[in-house]
CSV table of N, CA and C in Angstrom, one decimal:
chain,number,residue,atom,x,y,z
A,1,MET,N,0.8,-1.1,0.0
A,1,MET,CA,0.0,0.0,0.0
A,1,MET,C,0.9,1.2,0.0
A,2,THR,N,0.5,2.2,-0.7
A,2,THR,CA,1.2,3.5,-0.8
A,2,THR,C,0.3,4.6,-0.4
A,3,LEU,N,0.9,5.7,0.1
A,3,LEU,CA,0.2,6.9,0.4
A,3,LEU,C,0.9,8.1,-0.2
A,4,HIS,N,0.1,8.8,-1.1
A,4,HIS,CA,0.7,10.0,-1.8
A,4,HIS,C,-0.1,11.2,-1.4
A,5,ALA,N,0.6,12.3,-1.3
A,5,ALA,CA,0.0,13.6,-1.1
A,5,ALA,C,-0.2,14.2,-2.5
A,6,LEU,N,-1.3,14.8,-2.7
A,6,LEU,CA,-1.6,15.5,-4.0
A,6,LEU,C,-1.5,17.0,-3.8
A,7,GLU,N,-0.5,17.5,-4.6
A,7,GLU,CA,-0.2,18.9,-4.4
A,7,GLU,C,0.0,19.6,-5.8
A,8,ARG,N,-0.8,20.5,-6.1
A,8,ARG,CA,-0.7,21.3,-7.4
A,8,ARG,C,-0.7,20.3,-8.6
A,9,GLY,N,-1.5,19.3,-8.5
A,9,GLY,CA,-1.6,18.4,-9.7
A,9,GLY,C,-0.6,17.3,-9.7
A,10,GLU,N,0.3,17.3,-8.7
A,10,GLU,CA,1.4,16.3,-8.6
A,10,GLU,C,1.2,15.3,-7.5
A,11,ARG,N,1.7,14.1,-7.6
A,11,ARG,CA,1.6,13.1,-6.6
A,11,ARG,C,3.0,13.0,-5.9
A,12,ARG,N,3.0,13.1,-4.6
A,12,ARG,CA,4.3,13.0,-3.9
A,12,ARG,C,4.2,11.8,-2.9
A,13,LEU,N,5.0,10.8,-3.0
A,13,LEU,CA,5.0,9.6,-2.2
A,13,LEU,C,5.4,10.0,-0.8
A,14,LEU,N,4.5,9.7,0.2
A,14,LEU,CA,4.8,9.9,1.6
A,14,LEU,C,5.3,8.7,2.3
A,15,THR,N,4.7,7.6,2.0
A,15,THR,CA,5.1,6.3,2.7
A,15,THR,C,4.5,5.1,2.0
A,16,SER,N,5.0,4.0,2.2
A,16,SER,CA,4.5,2.7,1.7
A,16,SER,C,4.7,1.7,2.8
A,17,THR,N,3.8,0.6,2.8
A,17,THR,CA,3.9,-0.4,3.7
A,17,THR,C,3.4,-1.7,3.1
A,18,THR,N,3.6,-2.8,3.7
A,18,THR,CA,3.1,-4.1,3.4
A,18,THR,C,2.2,-4.6,4.5
A,19,THR,N,1.1,-5.1,4.1
A,19,THR,CA,0.1,-5.6,5.1
A,19,THR,C,0.6,-7.0,5.6
A,20,ASN,N,0.0,-7.4,6.7
A,20,ASN,CA,0.3,-8.7,7.3
A,20,ASN,C,-0.5,-9.7,6.5
A,21,SER,N,-0.5,-11.0,7.0
A,21,SER,CA,-1.1,-12.1,6.3
A,21,SER,C,-2.7,-11.9,6.3
A,22,ASP,N,-3.1,-11.1,7.3
A,22,ASP,CA,-4.6,-10.8,7.4
A,22,ASP,C,-5.0,-9.6,6.6
A,23,GLY,N,-4.0,-9.0,5.9
A,23,GLY,CA,-4.3,-7.8,5.1
A,23,GLY,C,-4.4,-6.5,5.8
A,24,ARG,N,-3.8,-6.5,7.0
A,24,ARG,CA,-3.9,-5.3,7.9
A,24,ARG,C,-2.5,-4.7,8.1
A,25,THR,N,-2.5,-3.4,8.3
A,25,THR,CA,-1.2,-2.8,8.7
A,25,THR,C,-1.2,-2.8,10.2
A,26,THR,N,0.0,-2.9,10.8
A,26,THR,CA,0.1,-2.9,12.3
A,26,THR,C,0.4,-1.6,12.9
A,27,GLU,N,0.9,-0.6,12.1
A,27,GLU,CA,1.2,0.7,12.5
A,27,GLU,C,0.6,1.7,11.6
A,28,PRO,N,0.3,2.9,12.2
A,28,PRO,CA,-0.2,4.0,11.3
A,28,PRO,C,0.7,4.3,10.2
A,29,LEU,N,0.2,4.7,9.1
A,29,LEU,CA,1.1,5.2,8.0
A,29,LEU,C,1.8,6.4,8.3
A,30,LEU,N,1.2,7.3,9.0
A,30,LEU,CA,1.8,8.6,9.4
A,30,LEU,C,1.4,8.9,10.8
A,31,SER,N,2.3,9.6,11.5
A,31,SER,CA,1.9,10.0,12.9
A,31,SER,C,0.8,11.1,12.7
A,32,ALA,N,0.0,11.3,13.8
A,32,ALA,CA,-1.1,12.2,13.7
A,32,ALA,C,-0.7,13.6,13.4
A,33,ASP,N,0.5,14.0,13.9
A,33,ASP,CA,0.9,15.4,13.6
A,33,ASP,C,1.5,15.7,12.3
A,34,ALA,N,1.6,14.6,11.4
A,34,ALA,CA,2.2,14.7,10.1
A,34,ALA,C,1.2,14.8,9.0
A,35,ILE,N,-0.1,15.0,9.3
A,35,ILE,CA,-1.1,14.9,8.2
A,35,ILE,C,-1.8,16.3,8.1
A,36,PRO,N,-1.2,17.2,7.2
A,36,PRO,CA,-1.8,18.5,7.0
A,36,PRO,C,-3.1,18.4,6.2
A,37,VAL,N,-3.9,19.4,6.3
A,37,VAL,CA,-5.1,19.5,5.4
A,37,VAL,C,-4.7,19.3,4.0
A,38,GLY,N,-5.5,18.5,3.2
A,38,GLY,CA,-5.2,18.4,1.8
A,38,GLY,C,-5.8,17.1,1.2
A,39,GLN,N,-5.4,16.8,0.0
A,39,GLN,CA,-5.9,15.7,-0.7
A,39,GLN,C,-4.8,14.6,-0.8
A,40,TYR,N,-5.2,13.3,-0.6
A,40,TYR,CA,-4.3,12.2,-0.6
A,40,TYR,C,-4.8,11.1,-1.4
A,41,GLU,N,-3.9,10.2,-1.8
A,41,GLU,CA,-4.3,9.0,-2.5
A,41,GLU,C,-3.7,7.8,-1.8
A,42,LEU,N,-4.5,6.8,-1.5
A,42,LEU,CA,-4.1,5.5,-1.0
A,42,LEU,C,-4.2,4.5,-2.1
A,43,THR,N,-3.2,3.8,-2.4
A,43,THR,CA,-3.2,2.7,-3.4
A,43,THR,C,-3.0,1.4,-2.7
A,44,PHE,N,-4.0,0.5,-2.9
A,44,PHE,CA,-4.0,-0.8,-2.3
A,44,PHE,C,-3.7,-1.8,-3.5
A,45,PHE,N,-2.7,-2.6,-3.4
A,45,PHE,CA,-2.3,-3.5,-4.4
A,45,PHE,C,-3.0,-4.8,-4.2
A,46,VAL,N,-4.3,-4.8,-4.5
A,46,VAL,CA,-5.1,-6.0,-4.1
A,46,VAL,C,-4.8,-7.2,-5.0
A,47,GLY,N,-4.5,-7.0,-6.2
A,47,GLY,CA,-4.1,-8.1,-7.1
A,47,GLY,C,-2.9,-8.9,-6.5
A,48,ASP,N,-1.9,-8.2,-6.1
A,48,ASP,CA,-0.7,-8.8,-5.5
A,48,ASP,C,-1.1,-9.5,-4.2
A,49,TYR,N,-2.0,-8.9,-3.4
A,49,TYR,CA,-2.5,-9.5,-2.2
A,49,TYR,C,-3.2,-10.9,-2.5
A,50,TRP,N,-4.1,-10.9,-3.4
A,50,TRP,CA,-4.8,-12.1,-3.7
A,50,TRP,C,-3.9,-13.2,-4.4
A,51,ARG,N,-3.0,-12.8,-5.2
A,51,ARG,CA,-2.0,-13.7,-5.8
A,51,ARG,C,-1.2,-14.3,-4.7
A,52,GLY,N,-0.8,-13.5,-3.8
A,52,GLY,CA,0.1,-14.0,-2.6
A,52,GLY,C,-0.7,-15.0,-1.8
A,53,ARG,N,-2.0,-15.0,-1.8
A,53,ARG,CA,-2.8,-15.9,-1.0
A,53,ARG,C,-3.2,-17.1,-1.9
A,54,GLY,N,-2.7,-17.2,-3.1
A,54,GLY,CA,-2.9,-18.3,-3.9
A,54,GLY,C,-4.2,-18.3,-4.7
A,55,GLU,N,-4.9,-17.1,-4.8
A,55,GLU,CA,-6.1,-16.9,-5.5
A,55,GLU,C,-5.8,-16.9,-7.0
A,56,ALA,N,-6.6,-17.7,-7.8
A,56,ALA,CA,-6.4,-17.8,-9.2
A,56,ALA,C,-7.2,-16.6,-9.8
A,57,LEU,N,-6.5,-15.6,-10.3
A,57,LEU,CA,-7.1,-14.4,-10.9
A,57,LEU,C,-7.1,-14.5,-12.4
A,58,ALA,N,-8.0,-13.8,-13.0
A,58,ALA,CA,-8.0,-13.7,-14.5
A,58,ALA,C,-6.8,-12.8,-14.9
A,59,SER,N,-6.5,-12.9,-16.2
A,59,SER,CA,-5.4,-12.0,-16.7
A,59,SER,C,-5.9,-11.2,-17.8
A,60,PRO,N,-6.1,-9.9,-17.6
A,60,PRO,CA,-5.7,-9.2,-16.4
A,60,PRO,C,-6.8,-9.4,-15.3
A,61,ALA,N,-6.4,-9.1,-14.1
A,61,ALA,CA,-7.3,-9.2,-12.9
A,61,ALA,C,-8.4,-8.2,-13.0
A,62,PHE,N,-9.6,-8.5,-12.6
A,62,PHE,CA,-10.7,-7.6,-12.6
A,62,PHE,C,-10.3,-6.4,-11.7
A,63,LEU,N,-9.8,-6.6,-10.5
A,63,LEU,CA,-9.2,-5.5,-9.7
A,63,LEU,C,-7.8,-5.8,-9.4
A,64,ASP,N,-6.9,-4.9,-9.7
A,64,ASP,CA,-5.5,-5.1,-9.5
A,64,ASP,C,-5.0,-4.0,-8.4
A,65,ASP,N,-5.0,-2.8,-8.8
A,65,ASP,CA,-4.7,-1.7,-7.9
A,65,ASP,C,-6.0,-0.9,-7.6
A,66,VAL,N,-6.3,-0.7,-6.3
A,66,VAL,CA,-7.5,0.1,-5.9
A,66,VAL,C,-6.9,1.4,-5.4
A,67,VAL,N,-7.3,2.5,-6.0
A,67,VAL,CA,-6.9,3.8,-5.6
A,67,VAL,C,-8.0,4.6,-5.0
A,68,ILE,N,-7.8,5.1,-3.8
A,68,ILE,CA,-8.8,5.8,-3.1
A,68,ILE,C,-8.3,7.2,-2.8
A,69,ARG,N,-9.0,8.2,-3.3
A,69,ARG,CA,-8.6,9.6,-3.0
A,69,ARG,C,-9.4,10.1,-1.9
A,70,VAL,N,-8.8,10.6,-0.9
A,70,VAL,CA,-9.4,11.1,0.3
A,70,VAL,C,-9.0,12.6,0.6
A,71,GLY,N,-9.9,13.3,1.2
A,71,GLY,CA,-9.6,14.7,1.7
A,71,GLY,C,-9.4,14.7,3.2
A,72,VAL,N,-8.4,15.4,3.6
A,72,VAL,CA,-8.2,15.6,5.1
A,72,VAL,C,-8.6,17.0,5.3
A,73,ALA,N,-9.7,17.3,6.0
A,73,ALA,CA,-10.2,18.6,6.3
A,73,ALA,C,-9.8,19.1,7.7
A,74,ASP,N,-9.4,18.1,8.6
A,74,ASP,CA,-9.1,18.4,10.0
A,74,ASP,C,-7.8,17.8,10.3
A,75,ALA,N,-6.7,18.6,10.4
A,75,ALA,CA,-5.4,18.1,10.6
A,75,ALA,C,-5.3,17.4,11.9
A,76,ALA,N,-6.1,17.7,12.9
A,76,ALA,CA,-6.1,17.1,14.2
A,76,ALA,C,-7.0,15.8,14.2
A,77,GLY,N,-7.7,15.5,13.1
A,77,GLY,CA,-8.6,14.4,13.1
A,77,GLY,C,-7.8,13.0,12.9
A,78,ARG,N,-8.5,12.0,13.2
A,78,ARG,CA,-8.0,10.6,13.0
A,78,ARG,C,-8.6,10.1,11.7
A,79,TYR,N,-7.8,9.5,10.9
A,79,TYR,CA,-8.3,9.0,9.6
A,79,TYR,C,-7.9,7.6,9.4
A,80,HIS,N,-8.9,6.7,9.6
A,80,HIS,CA,-8.7,5.3,9.5
A,80,HIS,C,-9.5,4.9,8.2
A,81,VAL,N,-8.9,4.3,7.2
A,81,VAL,CA,-9.5,4.0,5.9
A,81,VAL,C,-9.5,2.5,5.7
A,82,PRO,N,-10.4,1.8,6.2
A,82,PRO,CA,-10.5,0.4,5.9
A,82,PRO,C,-10.9,0.1,4.5
A,83,LEU,N,-10.3,-1.0,3.9
A,83,LEU,CA,-10.7,-1.5,2.6
A,83,LEU,C,-11.2,-2.9,2.8
A,84,LEU,N,-12.5,-3.2,2.5
A,84,LEU,CA,-13.0,-4.5,2.5
A,84,LEU,C,-13.0,-5.0,1.0
A,85,VAL,N,-12.3,-6.1,0.8
A,85,VAL,CA,-12.0,-6.4,-0.6
A,85,VAL,C,-12.2,-7.9,-0.9
A,86,SER,N,-12.7,-8.2,-2.1
A,86,SER,CA,-12.7,-9.5,-2.7
A,86,SER,C,-12.0,-9.4,-4.0
A,87,PRO,N,-11.8,-10.5,-4.8
A,87,PRO,CA,-11.2,-10.3,-6.1
A,87,PRO,C,-12.1,-9.6,-7.1
A,88,TYR,N,-13.4,-9.4,-6.7
A,88,TYR,CA,-14.3,-8.7,-7.7
A,88,TYR,C,-15.0,-7.5,-7.2
A,89,GLY,N,-14.7,-7.0,-6.0
A,89,GLY,CA,-15.4,-5.9,-5.5
A,89,GLY,C,-14.7,-5.4,-4.2
A,90,TYR,N,-15.1,-4.1,-3.8
A,90,TYR,CA,-14.5,-3.6,-2.6
A,90,TYR,C,-15.5,-2.5,-2.1
A,91,SER,N,-15.3,-2.2,-0.8
A,91,SER,CA,-16.0,-1.0,-0.2
A,91,SER,C,-15.0,-0.4,0.8
A,92,THR,N,-15.2,0.9,1.1
A,92,THR,CA,-14.3,1.6,2.0
A,92,THR,C,-15.2,2.6,2.7
A,93,TYR,N,-14.6,3.1,3.8
A,93,TYR,CA,-15.3,4.1,4.6
A,93,TYR,C,-14.3,4.8,5.5
A,94,ARG,N,-14.7,5.9,6.1
A,94,ARG,CA,-13.8,6.5,7.1
A,94,ARG,C,-14.2,5.8,8.5
A,95,GLY,N,-13.2,5.0,9.0
A,95,GLY,CA,-13.4,4.3,10.2
A,95,GLY,C,-13.1,5.1,11.4
A,96,SER,N,-13.3,4.5,12.6
A,96,SER,CA,-13.0,5.2,13.8
A,96,SER,C,-11.6,4.9,14.4
């Protein structure tokens, strides 16, 4: 998974991580004081995740990279963005 800041039409990589075998990160991507107001993109490499779990995907996979663009309006807020995913669909929301 990667996190990019969107600034003046450009993407700037902030951090990347690999999820555990359950598909979760164990640490926050950024500390709470490092998230200024702005637009961000989270990219989840779900095709790689499913292939790593032995899932037989079509070529090309129906879902490979899932990109979620989020806005941070409150720099002091907590932003938890879960992704619920299958090989053929996903949902996301702002978690607690």
